[in-house]
Coordinates of C-alpha atoms in Angstrom, one line a residue:
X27 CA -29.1 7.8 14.4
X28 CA -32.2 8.4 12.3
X29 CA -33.2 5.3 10.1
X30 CA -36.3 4.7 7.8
X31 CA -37.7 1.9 6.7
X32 CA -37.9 1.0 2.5
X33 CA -42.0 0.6 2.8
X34 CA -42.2 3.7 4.6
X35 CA -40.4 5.7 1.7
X36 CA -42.8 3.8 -0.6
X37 CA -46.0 3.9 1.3
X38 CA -45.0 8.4 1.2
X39 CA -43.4 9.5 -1.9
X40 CA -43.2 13.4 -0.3
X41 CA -41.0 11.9 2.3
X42 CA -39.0 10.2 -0.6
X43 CA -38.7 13.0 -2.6
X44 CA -37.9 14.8 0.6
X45 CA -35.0 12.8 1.4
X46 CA -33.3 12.6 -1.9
X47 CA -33.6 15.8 -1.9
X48 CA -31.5 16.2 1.3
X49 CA -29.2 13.8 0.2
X50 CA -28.3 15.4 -3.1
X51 CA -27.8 18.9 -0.9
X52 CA -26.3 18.1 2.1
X53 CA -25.4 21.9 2.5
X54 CA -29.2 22.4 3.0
X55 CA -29.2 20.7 6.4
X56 CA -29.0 22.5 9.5
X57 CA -26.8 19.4 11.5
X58 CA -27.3 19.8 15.2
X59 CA -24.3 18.8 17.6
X60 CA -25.0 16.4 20.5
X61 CA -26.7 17.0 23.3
X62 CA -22.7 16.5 25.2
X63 CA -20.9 17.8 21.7
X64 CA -19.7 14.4 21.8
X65 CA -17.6 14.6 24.7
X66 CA -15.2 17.7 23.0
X67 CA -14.5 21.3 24.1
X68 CA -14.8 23.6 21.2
X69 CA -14.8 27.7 20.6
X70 CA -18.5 29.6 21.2
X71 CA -20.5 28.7 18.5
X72 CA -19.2 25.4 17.7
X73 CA -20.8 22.0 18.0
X74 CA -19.6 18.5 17.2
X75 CA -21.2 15.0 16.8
X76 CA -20.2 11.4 16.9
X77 CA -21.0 10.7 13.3
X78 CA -20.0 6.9 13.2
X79 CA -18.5 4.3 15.5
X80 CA -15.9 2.2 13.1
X81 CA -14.3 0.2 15.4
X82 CA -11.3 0.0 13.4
X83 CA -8.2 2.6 13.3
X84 CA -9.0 5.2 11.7
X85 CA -6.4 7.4 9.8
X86 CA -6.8 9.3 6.9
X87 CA -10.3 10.2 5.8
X88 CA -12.0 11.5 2.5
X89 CA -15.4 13.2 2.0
X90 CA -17.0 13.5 -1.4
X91 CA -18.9 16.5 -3.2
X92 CA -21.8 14.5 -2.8
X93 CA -21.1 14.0 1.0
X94 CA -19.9 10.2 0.4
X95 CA -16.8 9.7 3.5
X96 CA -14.5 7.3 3.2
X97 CA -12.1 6.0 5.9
X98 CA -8.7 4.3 5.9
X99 CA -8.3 2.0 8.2
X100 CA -4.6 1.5 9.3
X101 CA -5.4 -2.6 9.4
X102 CA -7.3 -4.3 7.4
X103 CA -10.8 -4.6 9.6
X104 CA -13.0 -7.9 8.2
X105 CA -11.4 -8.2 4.9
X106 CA -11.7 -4.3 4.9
X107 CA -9.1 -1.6 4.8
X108 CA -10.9 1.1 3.4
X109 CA -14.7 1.9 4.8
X110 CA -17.7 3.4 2.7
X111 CA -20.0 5.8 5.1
X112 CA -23.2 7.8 3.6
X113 CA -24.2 10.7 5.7
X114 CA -28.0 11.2 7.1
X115 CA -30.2 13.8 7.1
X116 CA -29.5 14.5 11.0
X117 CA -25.5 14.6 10.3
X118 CA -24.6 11.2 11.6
X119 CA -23.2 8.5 9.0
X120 CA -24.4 5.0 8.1
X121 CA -21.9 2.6 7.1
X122 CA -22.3 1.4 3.4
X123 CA -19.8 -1.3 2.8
X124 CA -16.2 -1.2 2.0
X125 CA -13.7 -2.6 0.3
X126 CA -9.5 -2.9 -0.7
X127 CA -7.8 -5.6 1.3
X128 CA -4.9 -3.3 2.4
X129 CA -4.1 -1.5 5.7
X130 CA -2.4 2.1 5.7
X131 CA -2.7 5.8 6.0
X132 CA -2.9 7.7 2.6
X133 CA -6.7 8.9 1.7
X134 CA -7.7 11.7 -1.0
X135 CA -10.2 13.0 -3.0
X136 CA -10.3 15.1 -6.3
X137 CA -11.3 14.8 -9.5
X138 CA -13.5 11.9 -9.8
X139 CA -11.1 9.9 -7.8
X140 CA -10.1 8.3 -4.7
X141 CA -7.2 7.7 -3.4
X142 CA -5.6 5.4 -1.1
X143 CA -2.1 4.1 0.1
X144 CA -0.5 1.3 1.4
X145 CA 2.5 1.2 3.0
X146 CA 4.2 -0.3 -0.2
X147 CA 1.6 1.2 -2.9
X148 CA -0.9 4.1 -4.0
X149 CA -3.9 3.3 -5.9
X150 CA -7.2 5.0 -6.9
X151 CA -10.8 4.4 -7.9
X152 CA -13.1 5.9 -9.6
X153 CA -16.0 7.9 -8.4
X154 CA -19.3 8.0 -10.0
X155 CA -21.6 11.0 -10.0
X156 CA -22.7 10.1 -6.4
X157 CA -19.6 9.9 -5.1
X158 CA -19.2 6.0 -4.8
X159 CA -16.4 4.0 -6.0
X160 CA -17.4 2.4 -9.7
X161 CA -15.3 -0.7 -9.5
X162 CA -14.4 -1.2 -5.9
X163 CA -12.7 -4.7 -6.3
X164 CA -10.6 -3.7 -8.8
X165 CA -8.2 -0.5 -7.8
X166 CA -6.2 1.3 -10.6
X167 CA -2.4 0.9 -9.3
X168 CA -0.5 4.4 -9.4
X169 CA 3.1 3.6 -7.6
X170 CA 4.2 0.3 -6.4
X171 CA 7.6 -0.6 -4.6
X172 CA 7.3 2.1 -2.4
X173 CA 10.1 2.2 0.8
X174 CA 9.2 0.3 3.5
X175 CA 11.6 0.2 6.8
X176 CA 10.9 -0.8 10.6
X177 CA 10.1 2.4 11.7
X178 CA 7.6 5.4 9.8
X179 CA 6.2 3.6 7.4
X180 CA 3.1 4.9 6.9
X181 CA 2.4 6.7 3.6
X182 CA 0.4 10.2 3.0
X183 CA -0.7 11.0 -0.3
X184 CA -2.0 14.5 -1.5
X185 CA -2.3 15.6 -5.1
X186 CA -1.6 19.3 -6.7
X187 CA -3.9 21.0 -9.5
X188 CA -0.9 19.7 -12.3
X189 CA -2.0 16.1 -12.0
X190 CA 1.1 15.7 -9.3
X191 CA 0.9 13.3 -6.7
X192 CA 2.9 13.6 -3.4
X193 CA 4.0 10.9 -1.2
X194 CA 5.3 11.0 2.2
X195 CA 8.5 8.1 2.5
X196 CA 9.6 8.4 6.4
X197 CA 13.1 8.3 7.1
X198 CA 13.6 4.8 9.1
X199 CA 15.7 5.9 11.9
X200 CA 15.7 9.1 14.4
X201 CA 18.4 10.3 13.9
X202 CA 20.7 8.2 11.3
X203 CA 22.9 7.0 13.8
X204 CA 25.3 4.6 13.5
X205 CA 23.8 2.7 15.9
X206 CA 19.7 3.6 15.8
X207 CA 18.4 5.1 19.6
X208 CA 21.3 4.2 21.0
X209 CA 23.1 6.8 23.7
X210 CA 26.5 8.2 22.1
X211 CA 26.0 6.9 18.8
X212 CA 27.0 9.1 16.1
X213 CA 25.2 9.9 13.2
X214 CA 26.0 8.6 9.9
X215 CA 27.7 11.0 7.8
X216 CA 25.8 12.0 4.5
X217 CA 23.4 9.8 5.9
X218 CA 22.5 7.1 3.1
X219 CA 19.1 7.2 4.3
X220 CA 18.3 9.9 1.9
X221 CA 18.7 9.0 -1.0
X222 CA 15.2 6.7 -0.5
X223 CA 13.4 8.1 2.3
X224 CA 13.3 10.7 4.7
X225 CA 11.6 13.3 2.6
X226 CA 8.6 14.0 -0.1
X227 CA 8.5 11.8 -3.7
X228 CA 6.4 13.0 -6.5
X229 CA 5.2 11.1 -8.8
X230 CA 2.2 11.6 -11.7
X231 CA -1.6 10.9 -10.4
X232 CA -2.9 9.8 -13.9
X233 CA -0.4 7.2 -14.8
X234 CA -1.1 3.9 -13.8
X235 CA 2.3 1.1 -13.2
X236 CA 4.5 3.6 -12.1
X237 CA 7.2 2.0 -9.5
X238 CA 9.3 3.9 -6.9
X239 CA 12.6 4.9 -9.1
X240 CA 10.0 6.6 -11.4
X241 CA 9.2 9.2 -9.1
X242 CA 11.1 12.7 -7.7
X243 CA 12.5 13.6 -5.1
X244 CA 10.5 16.8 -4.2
X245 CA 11.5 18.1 -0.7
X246 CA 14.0 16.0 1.3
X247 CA 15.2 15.9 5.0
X248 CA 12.2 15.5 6.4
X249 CA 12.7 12.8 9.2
X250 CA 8.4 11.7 8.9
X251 CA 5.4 13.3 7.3
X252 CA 2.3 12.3 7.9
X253 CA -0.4 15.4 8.2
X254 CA 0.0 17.5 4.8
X255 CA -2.1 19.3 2.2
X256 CA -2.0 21.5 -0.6
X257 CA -2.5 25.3 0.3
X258 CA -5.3 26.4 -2.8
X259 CA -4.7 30.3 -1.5
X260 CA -0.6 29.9 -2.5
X261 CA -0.7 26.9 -4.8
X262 CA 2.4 25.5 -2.4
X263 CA 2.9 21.9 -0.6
X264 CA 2.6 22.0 3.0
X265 CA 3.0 19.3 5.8
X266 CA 4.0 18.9 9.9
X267 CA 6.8 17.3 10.0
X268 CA 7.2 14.6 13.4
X269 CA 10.1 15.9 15.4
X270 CA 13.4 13.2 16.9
X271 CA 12.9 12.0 19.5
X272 CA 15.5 11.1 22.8
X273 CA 17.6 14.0 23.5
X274 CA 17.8 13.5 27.0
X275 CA 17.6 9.4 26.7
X276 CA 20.8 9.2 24.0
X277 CA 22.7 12.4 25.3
X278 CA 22.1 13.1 28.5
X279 CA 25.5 15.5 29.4
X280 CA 24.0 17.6 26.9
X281 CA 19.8 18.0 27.8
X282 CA 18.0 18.1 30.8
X283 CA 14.7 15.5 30.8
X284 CA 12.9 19.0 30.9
X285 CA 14.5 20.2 27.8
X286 CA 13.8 16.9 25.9
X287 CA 10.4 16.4 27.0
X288 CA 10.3 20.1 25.2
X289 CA 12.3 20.0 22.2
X290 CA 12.6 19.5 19.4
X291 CA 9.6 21.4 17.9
X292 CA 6.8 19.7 15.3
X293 CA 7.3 21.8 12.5
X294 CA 4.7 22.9 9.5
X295 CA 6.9 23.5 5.7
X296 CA 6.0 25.5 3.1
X297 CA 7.6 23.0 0.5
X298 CA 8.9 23.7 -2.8
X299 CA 10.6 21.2 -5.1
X300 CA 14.6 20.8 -3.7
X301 CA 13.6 22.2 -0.7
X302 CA 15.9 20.2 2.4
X303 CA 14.8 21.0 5.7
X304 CA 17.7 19.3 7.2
X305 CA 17.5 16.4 8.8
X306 CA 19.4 14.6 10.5
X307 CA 21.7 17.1 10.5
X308 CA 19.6 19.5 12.6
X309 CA 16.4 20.6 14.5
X310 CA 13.9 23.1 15.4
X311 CA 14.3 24.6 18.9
X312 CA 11.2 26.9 19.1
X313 CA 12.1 28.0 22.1
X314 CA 15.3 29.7 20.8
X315 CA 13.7 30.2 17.6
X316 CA 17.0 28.5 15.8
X317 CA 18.4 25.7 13.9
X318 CA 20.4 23.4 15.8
X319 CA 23.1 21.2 14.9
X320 CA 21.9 17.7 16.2
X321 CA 24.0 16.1 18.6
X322 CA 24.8 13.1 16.3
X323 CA 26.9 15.6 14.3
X324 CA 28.6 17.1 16.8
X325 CA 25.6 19.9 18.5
X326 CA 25.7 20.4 22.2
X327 CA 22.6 21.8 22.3
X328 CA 23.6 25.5 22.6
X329 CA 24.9 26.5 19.5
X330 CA 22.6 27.5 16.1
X331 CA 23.6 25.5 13.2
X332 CA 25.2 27.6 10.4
X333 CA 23.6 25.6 7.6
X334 CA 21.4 26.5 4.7
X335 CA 18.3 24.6 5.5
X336 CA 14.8 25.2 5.2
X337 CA 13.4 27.0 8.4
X338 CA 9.8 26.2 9.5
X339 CA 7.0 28.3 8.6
X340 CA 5.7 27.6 12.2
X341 CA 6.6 25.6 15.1
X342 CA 4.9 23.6 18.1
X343 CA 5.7 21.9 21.0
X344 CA 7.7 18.7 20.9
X345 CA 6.3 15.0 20.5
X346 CA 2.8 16.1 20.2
X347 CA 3.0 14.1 17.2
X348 CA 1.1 15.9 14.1
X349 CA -0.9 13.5 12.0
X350 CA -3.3 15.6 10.2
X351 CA -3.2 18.9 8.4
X352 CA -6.2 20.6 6.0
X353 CA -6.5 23.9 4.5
X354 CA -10.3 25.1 5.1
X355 CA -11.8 26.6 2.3
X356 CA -15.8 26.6 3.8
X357 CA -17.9 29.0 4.6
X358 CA -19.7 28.0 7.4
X359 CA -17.1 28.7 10.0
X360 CA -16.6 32.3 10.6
X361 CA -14.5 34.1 8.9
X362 CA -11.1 34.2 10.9
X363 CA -11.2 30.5 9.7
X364 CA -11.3 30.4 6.1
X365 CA -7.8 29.9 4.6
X366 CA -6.8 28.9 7.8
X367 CA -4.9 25.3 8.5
X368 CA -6.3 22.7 11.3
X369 CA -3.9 20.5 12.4
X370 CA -4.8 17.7 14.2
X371 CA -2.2 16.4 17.2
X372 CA -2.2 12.0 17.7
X373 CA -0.3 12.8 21.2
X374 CA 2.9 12.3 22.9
X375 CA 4.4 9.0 24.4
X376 CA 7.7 10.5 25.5
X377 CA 7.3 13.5 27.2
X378 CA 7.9 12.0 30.9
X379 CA 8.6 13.5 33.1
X380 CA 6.5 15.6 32.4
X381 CA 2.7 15.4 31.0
X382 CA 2.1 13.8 28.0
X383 CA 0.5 16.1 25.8
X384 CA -1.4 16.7 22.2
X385 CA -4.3 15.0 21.4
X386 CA -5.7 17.6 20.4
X387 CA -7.1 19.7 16.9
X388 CA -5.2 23.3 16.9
X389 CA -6.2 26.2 14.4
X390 CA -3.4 28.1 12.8
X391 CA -4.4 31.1 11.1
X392 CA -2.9 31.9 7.8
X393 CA -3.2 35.1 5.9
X394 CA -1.7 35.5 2.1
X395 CA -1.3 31.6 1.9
X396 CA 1.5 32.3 5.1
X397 CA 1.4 31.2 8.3
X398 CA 0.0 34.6 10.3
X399 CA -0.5 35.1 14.6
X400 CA -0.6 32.3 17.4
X401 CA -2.1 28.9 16.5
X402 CA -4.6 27.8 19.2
X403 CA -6.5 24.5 20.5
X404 CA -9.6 24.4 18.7
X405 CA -11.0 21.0 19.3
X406 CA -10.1 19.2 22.9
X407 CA -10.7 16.8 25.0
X408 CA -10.6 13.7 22.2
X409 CA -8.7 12.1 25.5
X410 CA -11.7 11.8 27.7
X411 CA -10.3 14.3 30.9
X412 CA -6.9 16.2 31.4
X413 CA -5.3 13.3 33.7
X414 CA -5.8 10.8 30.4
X415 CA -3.8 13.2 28.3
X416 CA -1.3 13.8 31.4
X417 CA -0.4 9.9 31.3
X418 CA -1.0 9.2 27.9
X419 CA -4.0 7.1 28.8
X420 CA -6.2 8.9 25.9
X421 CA -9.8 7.6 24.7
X422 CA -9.3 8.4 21.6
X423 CA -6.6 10.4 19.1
X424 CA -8.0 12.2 16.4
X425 CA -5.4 11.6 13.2
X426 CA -7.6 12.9 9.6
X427 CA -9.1 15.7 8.9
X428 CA -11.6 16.4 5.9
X429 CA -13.7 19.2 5.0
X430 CA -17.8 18.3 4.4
X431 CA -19.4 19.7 1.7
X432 CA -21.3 22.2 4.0
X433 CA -18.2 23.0 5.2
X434 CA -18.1 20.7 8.3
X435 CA -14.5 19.3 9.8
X436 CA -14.7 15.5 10.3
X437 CA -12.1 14.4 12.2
X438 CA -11.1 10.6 12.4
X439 CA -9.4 8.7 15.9
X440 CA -7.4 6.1 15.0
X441 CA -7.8 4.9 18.9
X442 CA -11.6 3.5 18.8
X443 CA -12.2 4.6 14.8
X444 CA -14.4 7.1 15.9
X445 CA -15.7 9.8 13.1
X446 CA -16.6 13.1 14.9
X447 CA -18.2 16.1 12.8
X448 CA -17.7 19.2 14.2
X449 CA -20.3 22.7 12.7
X450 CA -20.6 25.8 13.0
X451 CA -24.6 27.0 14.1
X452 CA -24.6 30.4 16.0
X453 CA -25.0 33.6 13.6
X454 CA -21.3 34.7 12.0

């Protein structure tokens, strides 16, 4: 990482003036990848670079206009949860500081503002024309009293171009059994978990003191969100949805370990208010390309559900557990990508016996703000070699995606907390 000293920049005021210069236009810089493309396998053309080592868990991340990132941390790391980083002329990132004495997920910029979640709260700060938080001690709180159970707690935050904000609230179960993971249990009917969690709440993102009955139910069952993002090209609310888990483990007359390892499918939405994609009530079998009536409410694993629910806009293999989505809207990728959604995969625990698998960034083209042709792996390896993936054993896990202002993907790994910066240098 490149470095220069104060009396240096004042002993050459070219070099000064030079650097500023950089800083204020980080689309001028050519960023080269390193020499390994820090450990990934990416498409022809493509290059990545560790940008910063934060040694925290690393979530949801944020990068300014001005090229300012900011990290959530999901634990507060030294009296930290939230981590400043300015980028350098050779495309790495110095840290700056940080601040907010909170752990979590949510992270967002627009406006002038950032935003950051909790697991109880959402508040924001504002930026300045640089990009850095103006009062950093002294947050602006949006929504408190937010739902809170033992399970999916984390909260994702992205904002609309009305002033809407949109919070993830997981549902605190699998399935809404009567008894939670437990083999034979029922489901609840009308499962009372509903009517707080388990789907998307909306609430205003310019009114401060709000608390969780002011806000809307937008989308509900929805078992856990925690990649999503506003599609520009369609105006619409997307996000991958985490699939049940323990098909095979809580009914095993009815699937195979195979088929559970398998099924259910990760789902992406294409969300509009009321929408009810149907949990607990059913899943996504990609493989048969239905809705199936969960086996909680009387499914045996063979027969589509008859219900009017939501049906994915895509699907993806089970348990690979999706914890990041972004719409990109840069330029320098080629073209195929622009539009396009990257969704990046934390990575299975429950797949045995079979490989684990995930941990991974996949590209799935879109065309007319719609999901359009086969998604494929586009950034690999974040696990260090295929037998760490296999047995779950992975170096790192990317979880947030953001888009540079030159049109870079920064990916965060909420593993080590490293920041990787994937470009684009070969001619398009």
């Amino acid at each position: 990482m490149l470095s220069f000293s104060p009396r240096l920049l004042l002993a050459v005021p070219a070099l000064a003036g030079s650097l500023a210069l950089v800083a204020s236009h980080p689309t001028s810089v050519r960023v080269a990848p390193d020499p390994n493309n820090a450990g990934l396998k990416l498409p022809a053309g493509f290059g990545a670079l560790v940008a910063a080592e934060t040694g925290g868990k690393a979530r949801h991340i944020a990068v300014t206009p001005q090229g300012v990132i900011y990290v959530k941390l999901n634990k507060v790391k030294d009296g930290k949860g939230i981590l400043e980083l300015h980028s350098q002329p050779n495309g790495k990132a110095t840290m700056t500081g940080g601040f907010g004495d909170y752990g979590g997920t949510g992270m967002y910029e627009k406006n002038g503002y950032l935003y950051a979640s909790s697991d109880h709260a959402v508040y924001r700060y504002k930026l300045d024309g640089k990009g850095e938080v103006t009062a950093p001690t002294k947050p602006e709180l949006l929504v408190r009293g937010l739902k809170v159970g033992s399970q999916h707690e984390s909260k994702s935050i992205v904002l609309d171009n009305a002033d809407n904000l949109y919070v993830n609230i997981g549902a605190y179960a699998n399935a809404c059994q009567e008894q939670d993971r437990t083999r034979g249990s029922k489901g609840i009917p009308n499962c009372p978990i509903l009517d707080s969690a388990g789907g998307i709440w909306q609430f205003k993102a310019n009114q401060l003191n709000q608390r969780y009955p002011d806000g809307t139910r937008y989308a509900t069952g929805l078992r856990n969100v925690v990649g999503l993002d506003w599609n520009p090209q369609d105006n619409q609310l997307f996000v991958m949805q985490h699939g049940r888990d323990q098909l095979h483990d809580n009914w095993p007359e009815l699937y195979g370990e195979k088929e559970s390892a398998a099924l259910p499918a990760e789902c992406l939405y294409a969300l509009t208010k009321g929408s009810n994609a149907g949990w607990p009530y059913i899943y996504y079998d990609q493989q048969k390309k239905e809705l199936m009536k969960g086996p909680e409410y009387g499914g045996d694993g063979k027969t589509p559900s008859t219900a009017d629910y939501l049906k994915p806009a895509a699907a993806y293999p089970g348990h690979m557990a999706p914890d990041g989505l972004l719409f990109y809207t840069g330029t320098m990728f080629p073209a195929k990508y622009r539009n396009g959604a990257f969704i990046a995969f934390h990575g299975s625990w429950n797949r045995a016996p079979e490989p684990q698998a995930g941990y991974f960034v996949v590209f799935q083209p879109f065309k007319n703000g719609k999901p359009d042709g086969q998604w494929e792996v586009f950034a690999d390896n974040f696990a260090g070699s295929a037998a760490k993936a296999a047995s779950g054993r992975a170096d790192h896990r990317p979880c947030g995606l953001a888009q540079g202002p030159d049109g870079s993907l920064y990916v965060s790994d909420d593993q080590k907390g490293t920041i990787y910066r994937i470009v684009y240098n070969a001619k398009k």
